[in-house]
Short mmCIF file of C-alpha atoms and ligand atoms in Angstrom, two decimals:
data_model
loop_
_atom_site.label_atom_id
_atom_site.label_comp_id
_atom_site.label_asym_id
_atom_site.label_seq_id
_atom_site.Cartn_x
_atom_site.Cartn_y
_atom_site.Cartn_z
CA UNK A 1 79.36 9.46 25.00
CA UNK A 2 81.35 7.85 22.00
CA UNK A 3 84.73 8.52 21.85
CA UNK A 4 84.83 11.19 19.37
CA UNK A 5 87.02 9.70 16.25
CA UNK A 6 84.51 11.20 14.07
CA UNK A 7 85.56 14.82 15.09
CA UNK A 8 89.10 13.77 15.90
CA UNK A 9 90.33 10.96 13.42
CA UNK A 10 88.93 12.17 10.27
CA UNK A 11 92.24 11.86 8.24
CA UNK A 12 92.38 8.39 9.04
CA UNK A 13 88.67 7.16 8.66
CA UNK A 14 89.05 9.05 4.88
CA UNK A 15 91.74 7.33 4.16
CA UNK A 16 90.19 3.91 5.53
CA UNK A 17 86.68 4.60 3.30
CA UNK A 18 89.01 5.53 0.29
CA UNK A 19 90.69 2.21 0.33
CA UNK A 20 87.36 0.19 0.71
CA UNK A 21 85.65 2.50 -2.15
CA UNK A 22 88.43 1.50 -4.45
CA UNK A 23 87.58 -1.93 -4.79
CA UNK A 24 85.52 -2.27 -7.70
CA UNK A 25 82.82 -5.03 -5.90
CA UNK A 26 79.84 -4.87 -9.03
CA UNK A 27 78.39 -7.87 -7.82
CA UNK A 28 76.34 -7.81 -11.21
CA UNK A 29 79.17 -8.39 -13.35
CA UNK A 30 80.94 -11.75 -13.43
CA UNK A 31 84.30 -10.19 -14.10
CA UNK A 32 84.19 -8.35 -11.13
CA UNK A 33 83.61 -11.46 -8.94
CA UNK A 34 87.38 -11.69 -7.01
CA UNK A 35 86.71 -7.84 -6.30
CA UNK A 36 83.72 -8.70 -4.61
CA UNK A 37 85.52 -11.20 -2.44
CA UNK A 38 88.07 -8.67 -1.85
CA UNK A 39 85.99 -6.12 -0.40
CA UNK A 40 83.86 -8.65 1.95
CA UNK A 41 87.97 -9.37 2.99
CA UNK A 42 88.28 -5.82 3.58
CA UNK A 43 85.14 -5.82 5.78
CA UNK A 44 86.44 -8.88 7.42
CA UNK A 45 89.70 -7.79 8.15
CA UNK A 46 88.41 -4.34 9.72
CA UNK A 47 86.13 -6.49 12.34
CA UNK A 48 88.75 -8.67 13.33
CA UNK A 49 90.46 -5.54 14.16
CA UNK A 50 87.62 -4.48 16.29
CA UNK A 51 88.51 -7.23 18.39
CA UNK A 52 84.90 -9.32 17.03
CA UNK A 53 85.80 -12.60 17.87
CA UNK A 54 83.41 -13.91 15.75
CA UNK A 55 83.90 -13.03 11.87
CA UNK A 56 83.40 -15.56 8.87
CA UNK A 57 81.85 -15.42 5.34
CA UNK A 58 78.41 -16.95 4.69
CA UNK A 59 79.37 -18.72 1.36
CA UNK A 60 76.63 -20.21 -0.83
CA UNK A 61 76.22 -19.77 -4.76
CA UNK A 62 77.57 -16.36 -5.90
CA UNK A 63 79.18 -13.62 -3.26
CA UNK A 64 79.62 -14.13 -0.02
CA UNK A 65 77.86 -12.35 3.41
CA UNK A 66 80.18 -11.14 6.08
CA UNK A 67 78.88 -12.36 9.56
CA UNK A 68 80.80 -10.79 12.59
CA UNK A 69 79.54 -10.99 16.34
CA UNK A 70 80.76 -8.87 18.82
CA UNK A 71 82.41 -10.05 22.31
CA UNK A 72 79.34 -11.07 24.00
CA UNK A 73 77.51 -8.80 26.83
CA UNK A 74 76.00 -10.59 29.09
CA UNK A 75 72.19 -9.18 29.80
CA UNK A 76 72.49 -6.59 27.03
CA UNK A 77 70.37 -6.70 24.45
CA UNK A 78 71.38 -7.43 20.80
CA UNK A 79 71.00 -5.56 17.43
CA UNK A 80 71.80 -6.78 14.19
CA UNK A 81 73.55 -4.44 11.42
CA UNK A 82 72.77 -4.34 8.12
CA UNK A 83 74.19 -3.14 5.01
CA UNK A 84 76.09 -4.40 1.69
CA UNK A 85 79.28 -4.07 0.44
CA UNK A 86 78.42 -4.82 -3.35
CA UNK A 87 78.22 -1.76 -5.72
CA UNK A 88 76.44 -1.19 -9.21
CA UNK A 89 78.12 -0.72 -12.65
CA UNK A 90 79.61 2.40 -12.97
CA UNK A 91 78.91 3.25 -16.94
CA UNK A 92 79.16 5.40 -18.45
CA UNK A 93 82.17 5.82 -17.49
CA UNK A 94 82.81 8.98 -19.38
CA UNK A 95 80.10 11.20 -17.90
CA UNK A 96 82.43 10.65 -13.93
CA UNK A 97 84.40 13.72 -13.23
CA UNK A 98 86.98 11.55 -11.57
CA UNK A 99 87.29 8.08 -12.07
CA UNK A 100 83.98 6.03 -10.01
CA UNK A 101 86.70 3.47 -8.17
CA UNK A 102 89.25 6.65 -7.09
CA UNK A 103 87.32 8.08 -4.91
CA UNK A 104 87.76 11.68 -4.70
CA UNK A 105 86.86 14.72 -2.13
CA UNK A 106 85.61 17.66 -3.37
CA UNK A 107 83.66 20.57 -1.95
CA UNK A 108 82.86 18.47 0.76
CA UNK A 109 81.89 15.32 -0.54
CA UNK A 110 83.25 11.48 -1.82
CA UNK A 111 82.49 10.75 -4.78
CA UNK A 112 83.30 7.25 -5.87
CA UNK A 113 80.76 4.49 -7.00
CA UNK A 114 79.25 3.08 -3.46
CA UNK A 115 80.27 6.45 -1.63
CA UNK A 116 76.54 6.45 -0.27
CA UNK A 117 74.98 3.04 -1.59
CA UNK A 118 76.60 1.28 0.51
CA UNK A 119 80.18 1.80 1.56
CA UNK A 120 79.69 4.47 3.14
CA UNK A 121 77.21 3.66 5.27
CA UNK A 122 78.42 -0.02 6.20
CA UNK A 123 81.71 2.24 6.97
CA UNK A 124 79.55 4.22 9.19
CA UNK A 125 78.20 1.15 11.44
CA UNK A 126 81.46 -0.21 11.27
CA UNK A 127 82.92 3.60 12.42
CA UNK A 128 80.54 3.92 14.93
CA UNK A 129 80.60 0.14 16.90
CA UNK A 130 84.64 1.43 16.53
CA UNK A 131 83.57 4.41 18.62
CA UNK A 132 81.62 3.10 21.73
CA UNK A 133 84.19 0.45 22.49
CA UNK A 134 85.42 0.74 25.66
CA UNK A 135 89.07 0.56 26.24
CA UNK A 136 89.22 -0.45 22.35
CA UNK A 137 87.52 -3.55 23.18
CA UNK A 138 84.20 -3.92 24.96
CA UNK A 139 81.04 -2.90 23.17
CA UNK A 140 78.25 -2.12 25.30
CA UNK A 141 75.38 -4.45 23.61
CA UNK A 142 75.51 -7.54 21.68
CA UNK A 143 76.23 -6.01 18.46
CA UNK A 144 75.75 -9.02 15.25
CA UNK A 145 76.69 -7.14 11.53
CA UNK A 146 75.13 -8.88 8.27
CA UNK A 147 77.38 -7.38 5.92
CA UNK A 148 76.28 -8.43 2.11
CA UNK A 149 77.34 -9.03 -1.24
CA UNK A 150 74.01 -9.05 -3.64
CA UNK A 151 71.95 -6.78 -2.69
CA UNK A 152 72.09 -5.37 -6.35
CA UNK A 153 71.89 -8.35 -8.00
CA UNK A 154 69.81 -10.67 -6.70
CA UNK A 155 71.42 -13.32 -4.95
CA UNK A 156 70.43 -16.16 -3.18
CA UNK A 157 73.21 -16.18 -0.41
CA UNK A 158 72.04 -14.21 2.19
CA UNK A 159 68.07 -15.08 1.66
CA UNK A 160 69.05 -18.94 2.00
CA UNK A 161 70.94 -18.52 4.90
CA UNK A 162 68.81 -16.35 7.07
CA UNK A 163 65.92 -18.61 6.23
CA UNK A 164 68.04 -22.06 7.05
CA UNK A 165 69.11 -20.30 10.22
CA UNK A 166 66.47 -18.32 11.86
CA UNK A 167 68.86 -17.65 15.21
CA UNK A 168 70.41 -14.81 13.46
CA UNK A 169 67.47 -12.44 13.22
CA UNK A 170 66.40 -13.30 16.66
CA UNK A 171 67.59 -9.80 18.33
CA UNK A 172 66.15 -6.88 19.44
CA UNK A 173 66.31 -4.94 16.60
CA UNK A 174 67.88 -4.84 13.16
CA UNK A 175 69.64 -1.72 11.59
CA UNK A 176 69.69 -1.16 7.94
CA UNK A 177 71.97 1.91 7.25
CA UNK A 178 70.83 2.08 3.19
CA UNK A 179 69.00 4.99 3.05
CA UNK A 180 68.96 8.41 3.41
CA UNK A 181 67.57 12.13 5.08
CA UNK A 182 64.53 13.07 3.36
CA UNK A 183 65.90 16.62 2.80
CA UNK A 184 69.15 17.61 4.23
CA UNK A 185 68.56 18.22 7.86
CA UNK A 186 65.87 15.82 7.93
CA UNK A 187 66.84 12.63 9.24
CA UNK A 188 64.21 9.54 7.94
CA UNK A 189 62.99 6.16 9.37
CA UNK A 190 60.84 4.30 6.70
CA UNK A 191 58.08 2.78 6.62
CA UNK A 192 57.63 0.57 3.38
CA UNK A 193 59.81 -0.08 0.68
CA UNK A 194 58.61 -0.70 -3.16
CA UNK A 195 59.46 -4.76 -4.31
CA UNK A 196 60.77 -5.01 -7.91
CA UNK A 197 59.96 -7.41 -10.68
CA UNK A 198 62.97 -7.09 -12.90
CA UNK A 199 62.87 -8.94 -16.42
CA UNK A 200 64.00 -9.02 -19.94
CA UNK A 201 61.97 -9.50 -22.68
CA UNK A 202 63.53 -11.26 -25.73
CA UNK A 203 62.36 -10.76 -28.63
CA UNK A 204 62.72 -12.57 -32.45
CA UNK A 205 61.26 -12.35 -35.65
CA UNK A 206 63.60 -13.98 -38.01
CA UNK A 207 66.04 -16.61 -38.17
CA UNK A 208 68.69 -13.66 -39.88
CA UNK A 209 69.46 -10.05 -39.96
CA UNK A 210 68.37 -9.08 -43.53
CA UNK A 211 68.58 -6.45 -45.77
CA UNK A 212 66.81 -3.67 -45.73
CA UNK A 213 66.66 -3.31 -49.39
CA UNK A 214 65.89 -6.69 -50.28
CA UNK A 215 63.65 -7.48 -47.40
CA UNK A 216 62.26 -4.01 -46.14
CA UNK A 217 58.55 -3.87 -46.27
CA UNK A 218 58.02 -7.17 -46.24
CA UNK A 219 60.30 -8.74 -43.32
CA UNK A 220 59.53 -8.36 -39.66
CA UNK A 221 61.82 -5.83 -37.64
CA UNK A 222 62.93 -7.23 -33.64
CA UNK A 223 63.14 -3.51 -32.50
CA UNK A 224 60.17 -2.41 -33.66
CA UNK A 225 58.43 -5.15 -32.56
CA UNK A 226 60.03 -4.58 -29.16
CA UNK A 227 59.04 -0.74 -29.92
CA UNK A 228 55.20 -1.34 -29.89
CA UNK A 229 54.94 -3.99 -27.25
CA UNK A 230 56.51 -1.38 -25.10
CA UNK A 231 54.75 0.96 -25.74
CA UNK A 232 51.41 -0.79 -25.30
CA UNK A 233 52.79 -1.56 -21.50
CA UNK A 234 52.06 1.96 -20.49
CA UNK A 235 49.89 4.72 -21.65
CA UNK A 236 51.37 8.03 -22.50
CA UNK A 237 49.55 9.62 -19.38
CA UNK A 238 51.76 7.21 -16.86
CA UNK A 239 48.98 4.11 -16.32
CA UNK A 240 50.64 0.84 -16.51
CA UNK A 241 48.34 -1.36 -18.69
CA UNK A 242 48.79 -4.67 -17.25
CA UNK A 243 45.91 -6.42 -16.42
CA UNK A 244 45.11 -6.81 -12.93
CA UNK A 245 48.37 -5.27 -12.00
CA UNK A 246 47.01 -2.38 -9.94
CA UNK A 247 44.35 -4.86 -8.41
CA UNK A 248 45.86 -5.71 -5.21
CA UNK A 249 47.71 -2.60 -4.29
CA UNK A 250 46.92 -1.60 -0.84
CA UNK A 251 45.99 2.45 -0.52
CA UNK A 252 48.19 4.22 2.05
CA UNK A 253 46.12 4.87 5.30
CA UNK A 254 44.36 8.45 5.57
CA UNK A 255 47.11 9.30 8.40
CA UNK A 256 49.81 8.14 6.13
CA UNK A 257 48.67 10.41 3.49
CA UNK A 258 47.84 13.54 5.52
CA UNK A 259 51.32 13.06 7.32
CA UNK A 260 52.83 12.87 4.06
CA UNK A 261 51.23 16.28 2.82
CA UNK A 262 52.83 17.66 5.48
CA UNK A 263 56.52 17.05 4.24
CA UNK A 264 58.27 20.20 2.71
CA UNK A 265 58.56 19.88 -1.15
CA UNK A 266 59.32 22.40 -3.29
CA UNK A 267 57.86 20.71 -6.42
CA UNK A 268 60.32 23.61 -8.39
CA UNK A 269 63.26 22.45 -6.64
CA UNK A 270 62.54 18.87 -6.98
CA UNK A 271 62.31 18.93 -10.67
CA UNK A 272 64.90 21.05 -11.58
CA UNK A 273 67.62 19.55 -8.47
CA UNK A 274 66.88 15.75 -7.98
CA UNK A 275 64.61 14.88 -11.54
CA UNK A 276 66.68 17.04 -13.82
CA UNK A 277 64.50 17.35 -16.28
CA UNK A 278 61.69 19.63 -18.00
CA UNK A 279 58.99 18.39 -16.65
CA UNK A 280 57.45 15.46 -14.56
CA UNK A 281 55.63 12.49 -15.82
CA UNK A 282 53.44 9.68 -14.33
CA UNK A 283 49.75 9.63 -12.78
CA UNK A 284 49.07 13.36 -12.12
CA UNK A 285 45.93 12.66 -10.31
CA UNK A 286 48.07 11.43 -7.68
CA UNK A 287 50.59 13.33 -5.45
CA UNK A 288 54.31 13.09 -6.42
CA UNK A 289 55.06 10.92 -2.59
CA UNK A 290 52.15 8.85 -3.89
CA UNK A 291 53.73 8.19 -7.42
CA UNK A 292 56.78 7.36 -5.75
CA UNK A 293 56.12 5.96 -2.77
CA UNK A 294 52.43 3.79 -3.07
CA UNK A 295 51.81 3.21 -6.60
CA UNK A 296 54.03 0.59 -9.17
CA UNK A 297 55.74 1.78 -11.58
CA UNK A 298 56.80 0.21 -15.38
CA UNK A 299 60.21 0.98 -16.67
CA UNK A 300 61.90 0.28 -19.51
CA UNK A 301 66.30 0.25 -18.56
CA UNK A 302 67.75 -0.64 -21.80
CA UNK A 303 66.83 -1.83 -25.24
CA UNK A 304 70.19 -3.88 -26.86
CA UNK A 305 69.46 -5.24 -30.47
CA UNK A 306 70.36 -4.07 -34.22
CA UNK A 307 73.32 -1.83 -35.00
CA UNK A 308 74.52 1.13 -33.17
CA UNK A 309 77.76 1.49 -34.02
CA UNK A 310 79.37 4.52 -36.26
CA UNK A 311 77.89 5.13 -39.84
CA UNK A 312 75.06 3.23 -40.95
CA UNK A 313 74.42 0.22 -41.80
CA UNK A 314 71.01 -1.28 -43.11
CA UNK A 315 69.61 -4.10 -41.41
CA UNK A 316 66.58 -5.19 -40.02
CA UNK A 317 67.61 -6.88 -37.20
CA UNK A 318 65.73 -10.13 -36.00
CA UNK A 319 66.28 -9.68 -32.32
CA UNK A 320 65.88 -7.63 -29.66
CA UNK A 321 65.97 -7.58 -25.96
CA UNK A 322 64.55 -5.07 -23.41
CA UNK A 323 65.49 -4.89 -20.11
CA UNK A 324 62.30 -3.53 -18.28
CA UNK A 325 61.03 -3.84 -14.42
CA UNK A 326 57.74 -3.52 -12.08
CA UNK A 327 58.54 -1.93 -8.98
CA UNK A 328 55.98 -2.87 -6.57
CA UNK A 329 53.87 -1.69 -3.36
CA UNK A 330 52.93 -3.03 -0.40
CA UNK A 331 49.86 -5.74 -1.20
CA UNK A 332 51.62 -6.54 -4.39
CA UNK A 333 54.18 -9.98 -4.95
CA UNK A 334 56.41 -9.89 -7.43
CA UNK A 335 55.26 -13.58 -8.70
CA UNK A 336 52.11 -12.16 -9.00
CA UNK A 337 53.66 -9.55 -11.25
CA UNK A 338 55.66 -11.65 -13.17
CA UNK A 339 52.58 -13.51 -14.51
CA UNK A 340 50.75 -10.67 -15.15
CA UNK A 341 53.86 -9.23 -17.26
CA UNK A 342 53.93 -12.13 -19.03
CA UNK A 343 50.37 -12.81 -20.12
CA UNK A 344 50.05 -8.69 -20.76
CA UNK A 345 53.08 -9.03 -23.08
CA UNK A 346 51.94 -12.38 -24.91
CA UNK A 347 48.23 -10.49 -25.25
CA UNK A 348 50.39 -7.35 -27.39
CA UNK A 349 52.60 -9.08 -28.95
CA UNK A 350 52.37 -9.98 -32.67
CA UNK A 351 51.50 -13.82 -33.44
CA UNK A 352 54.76 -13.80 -35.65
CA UNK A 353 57.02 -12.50 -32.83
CA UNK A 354 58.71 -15.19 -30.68
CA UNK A 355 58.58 -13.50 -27.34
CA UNK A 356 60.01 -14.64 -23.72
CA UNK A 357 60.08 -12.86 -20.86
CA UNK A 358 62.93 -13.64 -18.40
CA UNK A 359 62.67 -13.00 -14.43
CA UNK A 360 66.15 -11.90 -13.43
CA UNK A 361 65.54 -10.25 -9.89
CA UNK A 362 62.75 -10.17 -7.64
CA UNK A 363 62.30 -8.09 -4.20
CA UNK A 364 58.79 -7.93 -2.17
CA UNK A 365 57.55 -4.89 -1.13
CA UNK A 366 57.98 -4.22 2.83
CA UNK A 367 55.35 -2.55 5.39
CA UNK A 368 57.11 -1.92 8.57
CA UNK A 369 55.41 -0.84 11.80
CA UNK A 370 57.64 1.48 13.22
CA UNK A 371 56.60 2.06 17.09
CA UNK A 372 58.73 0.09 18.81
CA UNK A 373 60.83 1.51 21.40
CA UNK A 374 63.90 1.14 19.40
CA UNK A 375 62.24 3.67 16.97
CA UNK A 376 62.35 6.50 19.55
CA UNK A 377 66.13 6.14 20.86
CA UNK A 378 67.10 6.39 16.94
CA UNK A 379 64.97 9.40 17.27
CA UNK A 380 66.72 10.59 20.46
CA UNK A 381 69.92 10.13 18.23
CA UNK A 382 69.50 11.87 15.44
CA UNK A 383 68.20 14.67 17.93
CA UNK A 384 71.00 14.70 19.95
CA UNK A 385 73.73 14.52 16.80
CA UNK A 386 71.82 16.55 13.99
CA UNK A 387 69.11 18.30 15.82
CA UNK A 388 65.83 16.96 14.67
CA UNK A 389 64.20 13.66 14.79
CA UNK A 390 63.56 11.45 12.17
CA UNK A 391 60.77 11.75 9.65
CA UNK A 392 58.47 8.58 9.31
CA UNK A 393 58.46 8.33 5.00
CA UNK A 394 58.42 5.29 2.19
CA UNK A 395 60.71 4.79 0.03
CA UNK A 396 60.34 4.01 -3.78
CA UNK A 397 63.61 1.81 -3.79
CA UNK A 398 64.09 -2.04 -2.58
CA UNK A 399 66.14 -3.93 -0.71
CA UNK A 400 64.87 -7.51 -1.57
CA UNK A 401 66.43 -8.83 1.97
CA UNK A 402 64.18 -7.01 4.41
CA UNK A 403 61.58 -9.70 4.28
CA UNK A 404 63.99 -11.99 5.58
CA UNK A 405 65.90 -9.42 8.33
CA UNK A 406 61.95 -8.95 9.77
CA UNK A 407 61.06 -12.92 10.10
CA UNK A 408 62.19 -12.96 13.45
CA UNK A 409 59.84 -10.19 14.68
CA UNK A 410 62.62 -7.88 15.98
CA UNK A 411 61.45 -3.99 14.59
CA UNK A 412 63.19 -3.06 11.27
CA UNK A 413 64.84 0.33 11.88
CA UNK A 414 65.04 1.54 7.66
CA UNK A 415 67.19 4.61 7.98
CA UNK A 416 70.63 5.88 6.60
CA UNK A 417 72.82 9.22 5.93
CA UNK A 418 72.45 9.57 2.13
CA UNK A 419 70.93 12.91 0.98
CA UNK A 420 68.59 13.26 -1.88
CA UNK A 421 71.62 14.90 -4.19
CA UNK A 422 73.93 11.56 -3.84
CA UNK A 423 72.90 9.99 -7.23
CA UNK A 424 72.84 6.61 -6.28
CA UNK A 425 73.37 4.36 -9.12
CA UNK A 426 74.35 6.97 -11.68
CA UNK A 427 77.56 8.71 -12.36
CA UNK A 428 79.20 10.58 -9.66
CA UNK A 429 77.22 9.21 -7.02
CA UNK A 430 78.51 10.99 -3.56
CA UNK A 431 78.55 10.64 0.20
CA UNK A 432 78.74 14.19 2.01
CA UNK A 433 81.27 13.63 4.26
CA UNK A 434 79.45 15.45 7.51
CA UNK A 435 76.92 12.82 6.46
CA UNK A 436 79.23 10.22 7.27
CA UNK A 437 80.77 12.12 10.40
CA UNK A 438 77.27 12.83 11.51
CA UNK A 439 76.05 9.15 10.99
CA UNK A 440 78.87 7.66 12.92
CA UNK A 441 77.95 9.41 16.29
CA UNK A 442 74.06 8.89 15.79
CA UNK A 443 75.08 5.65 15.11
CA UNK A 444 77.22 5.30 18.10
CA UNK A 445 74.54 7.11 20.39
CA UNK A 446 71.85 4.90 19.37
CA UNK A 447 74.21 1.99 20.42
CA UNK A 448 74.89 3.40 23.93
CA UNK A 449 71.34 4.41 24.34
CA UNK A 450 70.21 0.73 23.25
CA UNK A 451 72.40 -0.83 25.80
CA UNK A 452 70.73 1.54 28.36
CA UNK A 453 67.13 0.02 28.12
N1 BES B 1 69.93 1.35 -1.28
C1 BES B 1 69.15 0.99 -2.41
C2 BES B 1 67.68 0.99 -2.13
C3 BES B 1 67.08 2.33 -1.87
C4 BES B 1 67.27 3.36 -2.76
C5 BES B 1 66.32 2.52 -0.79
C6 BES B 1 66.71 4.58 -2.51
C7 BES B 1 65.76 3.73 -0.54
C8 BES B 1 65.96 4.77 -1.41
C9 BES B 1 69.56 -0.39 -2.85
O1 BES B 1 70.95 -0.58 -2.90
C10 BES B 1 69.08 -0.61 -4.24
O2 BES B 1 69.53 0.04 -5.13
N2 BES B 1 68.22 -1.57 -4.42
C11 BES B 1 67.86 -2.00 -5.71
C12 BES B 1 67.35 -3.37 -5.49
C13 BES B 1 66.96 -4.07 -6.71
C14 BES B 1 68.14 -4.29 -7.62
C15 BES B 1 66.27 -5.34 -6.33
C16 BES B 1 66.82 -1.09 -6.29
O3 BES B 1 66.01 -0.50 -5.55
O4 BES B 1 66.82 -0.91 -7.50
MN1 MN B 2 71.84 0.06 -1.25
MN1 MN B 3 71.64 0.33 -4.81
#
């Protein structure tokens, strides 16, 4: 058994996770770039206390990956752990109980930007390799941790690195702790993730803001320009109308679907708990898992342009930008996508509007098989720890570096210890902290059990 630091030591591994959550790592904003670097040192620094004699950063353009191996174990097998130390932006900052980089217990649960996507969870592999050392030292497997620092913004680092040297995927299986339960008490495993085709598209119809005295009624507007080519993307029924777009997606597999029918969801619950809102949108001739698991989606994020400041002021602005995105399911590519965004926007688009659409991050969609034998000692895990196997789901979020963590062949175990309350990328975002006690000894089971086989 692990030593049990996650029953004993939770004082200590609070205040650790505190001080890692309070570094403000937004790998998307420039500003934040030395805070990124200071939370891969944090990472560092905690593996060279876990006696890894091998820890250095994977530097290329933008923030570094943390690389640590473990004392080697001679006729052990080896696993690879995944997760990312990067956060998103935290606005609006004003709707956060308690500030989103002082992380703050209450009722049971962290909440701090990263608390559960993915601080929390690298804490938890990091936690958990702490607990199965023996004498403080020894690890019983070849352990390797691929600790990154883009994962929400679409870096290059980690991608060129894994591809230059293929060595480091070569294991027995890879871990990526970025997920969560399907419903509390449900532990998951997945088996596909959606790819994303994230772009802006610019948009300018005069050389000036004008007047909207002098000029309205005869002078272009940017925004509502933007407005209507929008708006032809996607029909008011959910259908995305891009050409071609829903051409190559592959249909989940009869078993897929049928298992997925069987997964308790209480359609009430779900809109009024997790969506929030009056009612749900999108394709209703398909199930809510297929909407969100094997279908693409269209989405508009933010529209910046004209004046929003107090008062009024009349202008009719001459540019616009909208920050939109494909995500996108197994069969799809996201180059594919991009073209077809691009000619579908040129098609709508007025012949006075100067339009460009941008790619500014890309992830393929991942299939993963997920019968290995590695699959069923995470299941014997989770069933030891939290009494119930895992659940074999999708999941309608990316993580562009999968495709690269699977080249080697080793099985892909997708799982994690977030629950479907954490809202991940939005303010006060949580990590329940039995999650995180939990997660630490499945974590450190699966490790003994691996080194078993
Ligand atoms: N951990 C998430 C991905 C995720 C979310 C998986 C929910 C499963 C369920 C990851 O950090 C993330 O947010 N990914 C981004 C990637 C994108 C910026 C390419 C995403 O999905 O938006
Ligand atoms: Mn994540
Ligand atoms: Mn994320």
């Amino acid at each position: 058994m692990p030593n049990d630091i996650a029953t004993r030591d939770q004082d200590r591994l609070l205040g650790e996770l505190k001080e890692f959550l309070r570094i403000p790592s937004i790998s998307t904003l420039p500003a934040h770039a030395a805070d990124c670097r200071r939370a891969a040192q944090w990472v560092m620094d905690h593996l060279r206390r876990l006696g890894c004699p091998v820890v250095e950063l994977l530097e290329g353009q933008g923030h570094p990956t943390i690389w640590a191996e473990g004392p080697k174990v001679p006729g052990a097998p080896t696993i690879l752990l995944y997760g990312h130390y990067d956060v998103q932006p935290a606005e609006p900052l004003e709707e956060w109980v308690t500030g989103a980089f002082e992380p703050t217990v209450r009722n049971g649960n962290l909440y701090a930007r990263g608390a559960v996507d993915d601080k929390g969870q690298v804490f938890a592999l990091l936690k958990a390799y702490e607990s199965v050392l023996d004498g403080g030292k020894r690890p019983p497997l070849n352990v390797r941790f691929i600790i990154e620092g883009e994962e929400e913004c679409g870096g290059r680092v980690i991608f060129d690195r894994l591809k230059a040297e293929p060595w480091r995927t070569e294991v027995d299986a890879v871990v990526v702790a970025d997920m969560g339960y399907y419903a509390p008490g449900v532990p998951a495993v997945y088996t596909a993730l959606r790819g994303l085709a994230y772009a802006e598209i610019q948009v300018r119809t005069a050389e000036s803001d004008l007047h909207s005295g002098e000029y309205g009624g005869v002078a272009p507007n940017a925004i509502e320009t933007t407005a209507r080519i929008l708006t032809a993307l996607k029909d008011a029924n959910g259908r995305i109308k891009i050409p071609g777009l829903y051409e190559s997606v592959k249909p989940p597999s009869k078993a897929e679907l049928a298992g997925w029918k069987k997964l308790p969801l209480d359609r009430r619950r779900y809109l009024k708990q997790q969506v929030t809102a009056k009612a749900l949108t999108g394709l209703q001739k398909y199930s809510i898992h297929e909407r969100l698991w094997a279908l693409p989606t269209f989405e508009i994020h933010g529209i910046r342009g004209g004046f929003v400041g107090e008062g009024a002021k009349t202008v009719i602005p001459c540019q616009a930008v909208a920050k939109v995105s494909l995500r996108l399911v197994p069969g799809q590519s996201s180059a594919k996508a991009y073209r077809q965004l691009a000619q579908a926007v040129k098609r709508v688009a007025p012949k006075w509007a100067d339009v460009q659409v941008v790619p500014l991050h890309a992830g393929e969609p991942v299939q993963v098989k997920v019968d290995a034998p590695a699959f069923r000692v995470l299941d014997r895990a989770f069933q030891e720890v939290v009494g119930r196997p895992t659940v074999a789901v999708r999941a309608g979020g990316s993580i562009p570096v999968v495709t690269a963590l699977a080249q080697g062949g080793a099985p892909v175990l997708l799982t994690g210890i977030g629950l479907p309350d954490d809202r991940l990328h939005a303010p006060n975002e949580k990590v329940t902290l039995s999650q995180v006690w939990d997660g630490i000894q499945v974590f450190g089971r699966f490790f003994e059990m691996m080194a078993e086989k």
